PDB file of C-alpha atoms and ligand atoms in Angstrom:
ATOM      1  CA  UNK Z1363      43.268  26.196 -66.007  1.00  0.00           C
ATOM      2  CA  UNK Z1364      44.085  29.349 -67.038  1.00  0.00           C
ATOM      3  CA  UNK Z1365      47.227  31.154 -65.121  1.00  0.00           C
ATOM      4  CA  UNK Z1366      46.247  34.398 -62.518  1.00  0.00           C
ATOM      5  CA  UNK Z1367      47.673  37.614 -63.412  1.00  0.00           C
ATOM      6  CA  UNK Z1368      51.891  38.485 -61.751  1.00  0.00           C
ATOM      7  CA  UNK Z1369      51.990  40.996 -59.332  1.00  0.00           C
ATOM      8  CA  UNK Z1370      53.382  43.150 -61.866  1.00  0.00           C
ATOM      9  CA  UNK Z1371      50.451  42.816 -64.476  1.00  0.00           C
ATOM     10  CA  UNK Z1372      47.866  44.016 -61.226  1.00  0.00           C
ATOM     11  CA  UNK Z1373      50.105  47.206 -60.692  1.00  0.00           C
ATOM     12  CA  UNK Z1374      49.532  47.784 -64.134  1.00  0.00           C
ATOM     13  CA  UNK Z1375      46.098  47.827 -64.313  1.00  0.00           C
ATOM     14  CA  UNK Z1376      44.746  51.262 -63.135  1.00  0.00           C
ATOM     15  CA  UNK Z1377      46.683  52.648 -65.895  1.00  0.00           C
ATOM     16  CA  UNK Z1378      46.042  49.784 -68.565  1.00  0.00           C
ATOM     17  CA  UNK Z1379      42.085  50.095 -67.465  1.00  0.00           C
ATOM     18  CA  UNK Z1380      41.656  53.264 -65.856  1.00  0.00           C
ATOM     19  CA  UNK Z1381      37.763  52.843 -65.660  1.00  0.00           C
ATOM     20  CA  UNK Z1382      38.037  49.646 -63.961  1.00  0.00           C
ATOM     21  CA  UNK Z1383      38.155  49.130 -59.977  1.00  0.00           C
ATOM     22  CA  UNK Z1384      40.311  46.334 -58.796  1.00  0.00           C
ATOM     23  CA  UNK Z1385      38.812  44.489 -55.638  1.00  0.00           C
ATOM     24  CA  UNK Z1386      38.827  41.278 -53.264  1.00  0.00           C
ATOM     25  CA  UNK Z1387      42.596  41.948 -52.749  1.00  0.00           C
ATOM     26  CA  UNK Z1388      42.933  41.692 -56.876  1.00  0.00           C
ATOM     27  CA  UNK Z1389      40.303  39.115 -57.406  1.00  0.00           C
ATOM     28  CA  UNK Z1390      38.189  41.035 -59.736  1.00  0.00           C
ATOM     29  CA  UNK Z1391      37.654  44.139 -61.197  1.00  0.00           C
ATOM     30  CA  UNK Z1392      34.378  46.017 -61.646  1.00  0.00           C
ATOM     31  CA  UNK Z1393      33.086  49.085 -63.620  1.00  0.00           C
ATOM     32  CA  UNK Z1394      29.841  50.882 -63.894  1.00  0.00           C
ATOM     33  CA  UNK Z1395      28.156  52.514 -66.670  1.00  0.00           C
ATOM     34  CA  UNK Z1396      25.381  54.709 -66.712  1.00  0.00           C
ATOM     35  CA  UNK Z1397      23.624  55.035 -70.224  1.00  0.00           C
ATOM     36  CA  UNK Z1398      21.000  57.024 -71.764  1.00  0.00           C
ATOM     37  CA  UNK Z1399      17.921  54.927 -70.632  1.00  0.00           C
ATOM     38  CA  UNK Z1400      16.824  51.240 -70.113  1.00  0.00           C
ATOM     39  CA  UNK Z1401      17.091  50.433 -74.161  1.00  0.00           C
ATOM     40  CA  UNK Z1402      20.839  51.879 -74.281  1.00  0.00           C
ATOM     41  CA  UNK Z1403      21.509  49.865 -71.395  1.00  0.00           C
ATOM     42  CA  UNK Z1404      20.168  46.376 -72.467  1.00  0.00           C
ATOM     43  CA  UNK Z1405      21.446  47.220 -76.442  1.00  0.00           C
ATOM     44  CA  UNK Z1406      25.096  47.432 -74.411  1.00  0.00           C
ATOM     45  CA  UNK Z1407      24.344  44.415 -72.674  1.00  0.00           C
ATOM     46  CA  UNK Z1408      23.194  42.274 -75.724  1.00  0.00           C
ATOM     47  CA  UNK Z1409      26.594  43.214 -77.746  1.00  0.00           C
ATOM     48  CA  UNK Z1410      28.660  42.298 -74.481  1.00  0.00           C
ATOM     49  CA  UNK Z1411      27.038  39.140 -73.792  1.00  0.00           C
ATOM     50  CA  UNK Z1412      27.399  37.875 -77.357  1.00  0.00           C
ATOM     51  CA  UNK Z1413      30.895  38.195 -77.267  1.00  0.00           C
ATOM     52  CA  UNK Z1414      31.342  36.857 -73.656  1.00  0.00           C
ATOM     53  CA  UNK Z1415      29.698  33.529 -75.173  1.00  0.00           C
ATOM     54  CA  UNK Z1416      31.825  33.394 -78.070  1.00  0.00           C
ATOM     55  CA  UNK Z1417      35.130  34.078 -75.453  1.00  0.00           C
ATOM     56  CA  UNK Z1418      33.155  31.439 -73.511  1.00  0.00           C
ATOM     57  CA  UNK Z1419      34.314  34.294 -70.434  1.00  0.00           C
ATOM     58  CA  UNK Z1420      31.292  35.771 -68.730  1.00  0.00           C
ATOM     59  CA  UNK Z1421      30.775  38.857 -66.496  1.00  0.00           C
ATOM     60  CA  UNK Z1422      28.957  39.219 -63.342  1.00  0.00           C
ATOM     61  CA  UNK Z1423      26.776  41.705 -63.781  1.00  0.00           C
ATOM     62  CA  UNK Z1424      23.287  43.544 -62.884  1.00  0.00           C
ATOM     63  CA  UNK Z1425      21.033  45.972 -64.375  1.00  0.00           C
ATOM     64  CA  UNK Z1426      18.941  48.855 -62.725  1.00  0.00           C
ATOM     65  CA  UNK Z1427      17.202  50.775 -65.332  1.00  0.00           C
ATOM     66  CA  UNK Z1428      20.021  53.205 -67.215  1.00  0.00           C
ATOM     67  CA  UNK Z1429      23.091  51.358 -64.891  1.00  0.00           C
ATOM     68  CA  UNK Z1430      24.898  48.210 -65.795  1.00  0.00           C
ATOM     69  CA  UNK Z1431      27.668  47.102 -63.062  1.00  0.00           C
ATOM     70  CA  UNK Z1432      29.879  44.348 -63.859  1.00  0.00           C
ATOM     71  CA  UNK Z1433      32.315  42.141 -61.703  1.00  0.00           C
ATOM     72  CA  UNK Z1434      34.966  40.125 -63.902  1.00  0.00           C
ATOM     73  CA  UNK Z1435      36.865  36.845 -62.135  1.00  0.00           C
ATOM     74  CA  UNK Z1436      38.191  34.201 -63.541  1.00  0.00           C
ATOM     75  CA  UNK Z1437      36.110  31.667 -61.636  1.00  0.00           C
ATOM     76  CA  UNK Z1438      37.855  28.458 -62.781  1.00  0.00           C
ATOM     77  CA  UNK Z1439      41.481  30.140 -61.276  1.00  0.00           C
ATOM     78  CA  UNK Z1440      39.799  31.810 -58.614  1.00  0.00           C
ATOM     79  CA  UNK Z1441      41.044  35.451 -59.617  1.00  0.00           C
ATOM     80  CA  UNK Z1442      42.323  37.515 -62.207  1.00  0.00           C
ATOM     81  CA  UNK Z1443      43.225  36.130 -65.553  1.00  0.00           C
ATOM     82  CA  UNK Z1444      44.244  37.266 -68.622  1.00  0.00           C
ATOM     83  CA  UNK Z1445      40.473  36.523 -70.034  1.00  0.00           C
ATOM     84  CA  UNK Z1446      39.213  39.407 -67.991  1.00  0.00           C
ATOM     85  CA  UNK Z1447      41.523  41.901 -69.221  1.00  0.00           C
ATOM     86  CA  UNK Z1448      40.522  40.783 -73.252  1.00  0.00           C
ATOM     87  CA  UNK Z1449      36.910  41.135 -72.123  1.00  0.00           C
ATOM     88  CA  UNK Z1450      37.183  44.108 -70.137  1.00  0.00           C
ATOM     89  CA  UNK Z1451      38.810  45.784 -73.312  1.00  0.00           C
ATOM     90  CA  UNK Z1452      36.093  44.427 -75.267  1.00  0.00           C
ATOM     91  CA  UNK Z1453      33.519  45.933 -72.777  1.00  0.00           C
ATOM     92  CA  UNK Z1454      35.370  49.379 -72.791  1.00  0.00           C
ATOM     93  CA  UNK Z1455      35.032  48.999 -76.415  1.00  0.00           C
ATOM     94  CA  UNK Z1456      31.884  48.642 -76.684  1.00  0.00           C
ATOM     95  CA  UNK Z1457      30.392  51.083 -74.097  1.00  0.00           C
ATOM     96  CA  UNK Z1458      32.419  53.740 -75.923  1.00  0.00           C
ATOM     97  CA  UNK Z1459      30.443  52.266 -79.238  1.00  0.00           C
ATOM     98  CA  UNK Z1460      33.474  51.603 -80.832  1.00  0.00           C
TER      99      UNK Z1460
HETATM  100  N1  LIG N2846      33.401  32.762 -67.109  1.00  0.00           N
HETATM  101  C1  LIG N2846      34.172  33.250 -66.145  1.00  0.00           C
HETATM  102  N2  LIG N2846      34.092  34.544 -65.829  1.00  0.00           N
HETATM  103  N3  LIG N2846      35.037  32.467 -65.492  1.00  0.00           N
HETATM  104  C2  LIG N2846      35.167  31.165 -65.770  1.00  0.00           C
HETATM  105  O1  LIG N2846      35.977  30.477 -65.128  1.00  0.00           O
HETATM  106  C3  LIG N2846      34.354  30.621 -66.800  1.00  0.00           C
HETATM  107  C4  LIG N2846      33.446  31.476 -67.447  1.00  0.00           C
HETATM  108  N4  LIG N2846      34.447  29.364 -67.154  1.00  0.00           N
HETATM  109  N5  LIG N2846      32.621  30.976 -68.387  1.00  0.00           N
HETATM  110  C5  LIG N2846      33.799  28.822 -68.298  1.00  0.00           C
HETATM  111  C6  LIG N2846      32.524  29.555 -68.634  1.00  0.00           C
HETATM  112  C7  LIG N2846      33.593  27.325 -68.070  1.00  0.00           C
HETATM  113  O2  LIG N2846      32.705  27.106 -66.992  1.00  0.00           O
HETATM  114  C8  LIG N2846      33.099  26.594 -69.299  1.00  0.00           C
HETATM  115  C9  LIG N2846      32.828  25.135 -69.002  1.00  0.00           C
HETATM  116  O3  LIG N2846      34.080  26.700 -70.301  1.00  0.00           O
END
């Protein structure tokens, strides 16, 4: 099982991930993005979730039209790991179209 994030590594993360939210006491994180339209949104969402298969590290997430929110927890450790920093990179990454 992977290991949760230190203490440390969570007071680290506002600045490491500005655009992320920690919550649940440092469970999880979440962000939300607002795109252009529906297509922008589910074009975002395709890219994401074909990495997140290939990490084998999936998001919780939802979709309302032009919005995408997404929760990221390790479920197997029950928190934080260092799997949902690497994919919340990747998801900064690629909502920036980098
Ligand atoms: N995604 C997330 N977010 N947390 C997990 O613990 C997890 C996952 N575990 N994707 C993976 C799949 C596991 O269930 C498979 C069997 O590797």
């Amino acid at each position: 099982m992977r290991p949760l994030l230190s203490t440390d590594d969570l007071s680290a993360l506002p600045q490491d991930l500005p655009d992320w939210t920690l919550e649940d006491g440092g469970k999880a994180i979440s962000r939300h993005l607002k795109f252009a339209d529906f297509k922008q949104a589910f074009a975002f969402m395709t890219r994401v979730a074909a990495e997140a298969d290939r990490m084998d590290h999936h998001p919780e997430w939802s979709n309302v039209y032009n919005t995408v929110s997404i929760r990221l927890t390790t479920h197997d450790s029950g928190g934080l790991t260092k799997s949902d920093i690497k994919l919340a990179r990747l998801i900064d990454q690629a909502a920036s179209g980098v």
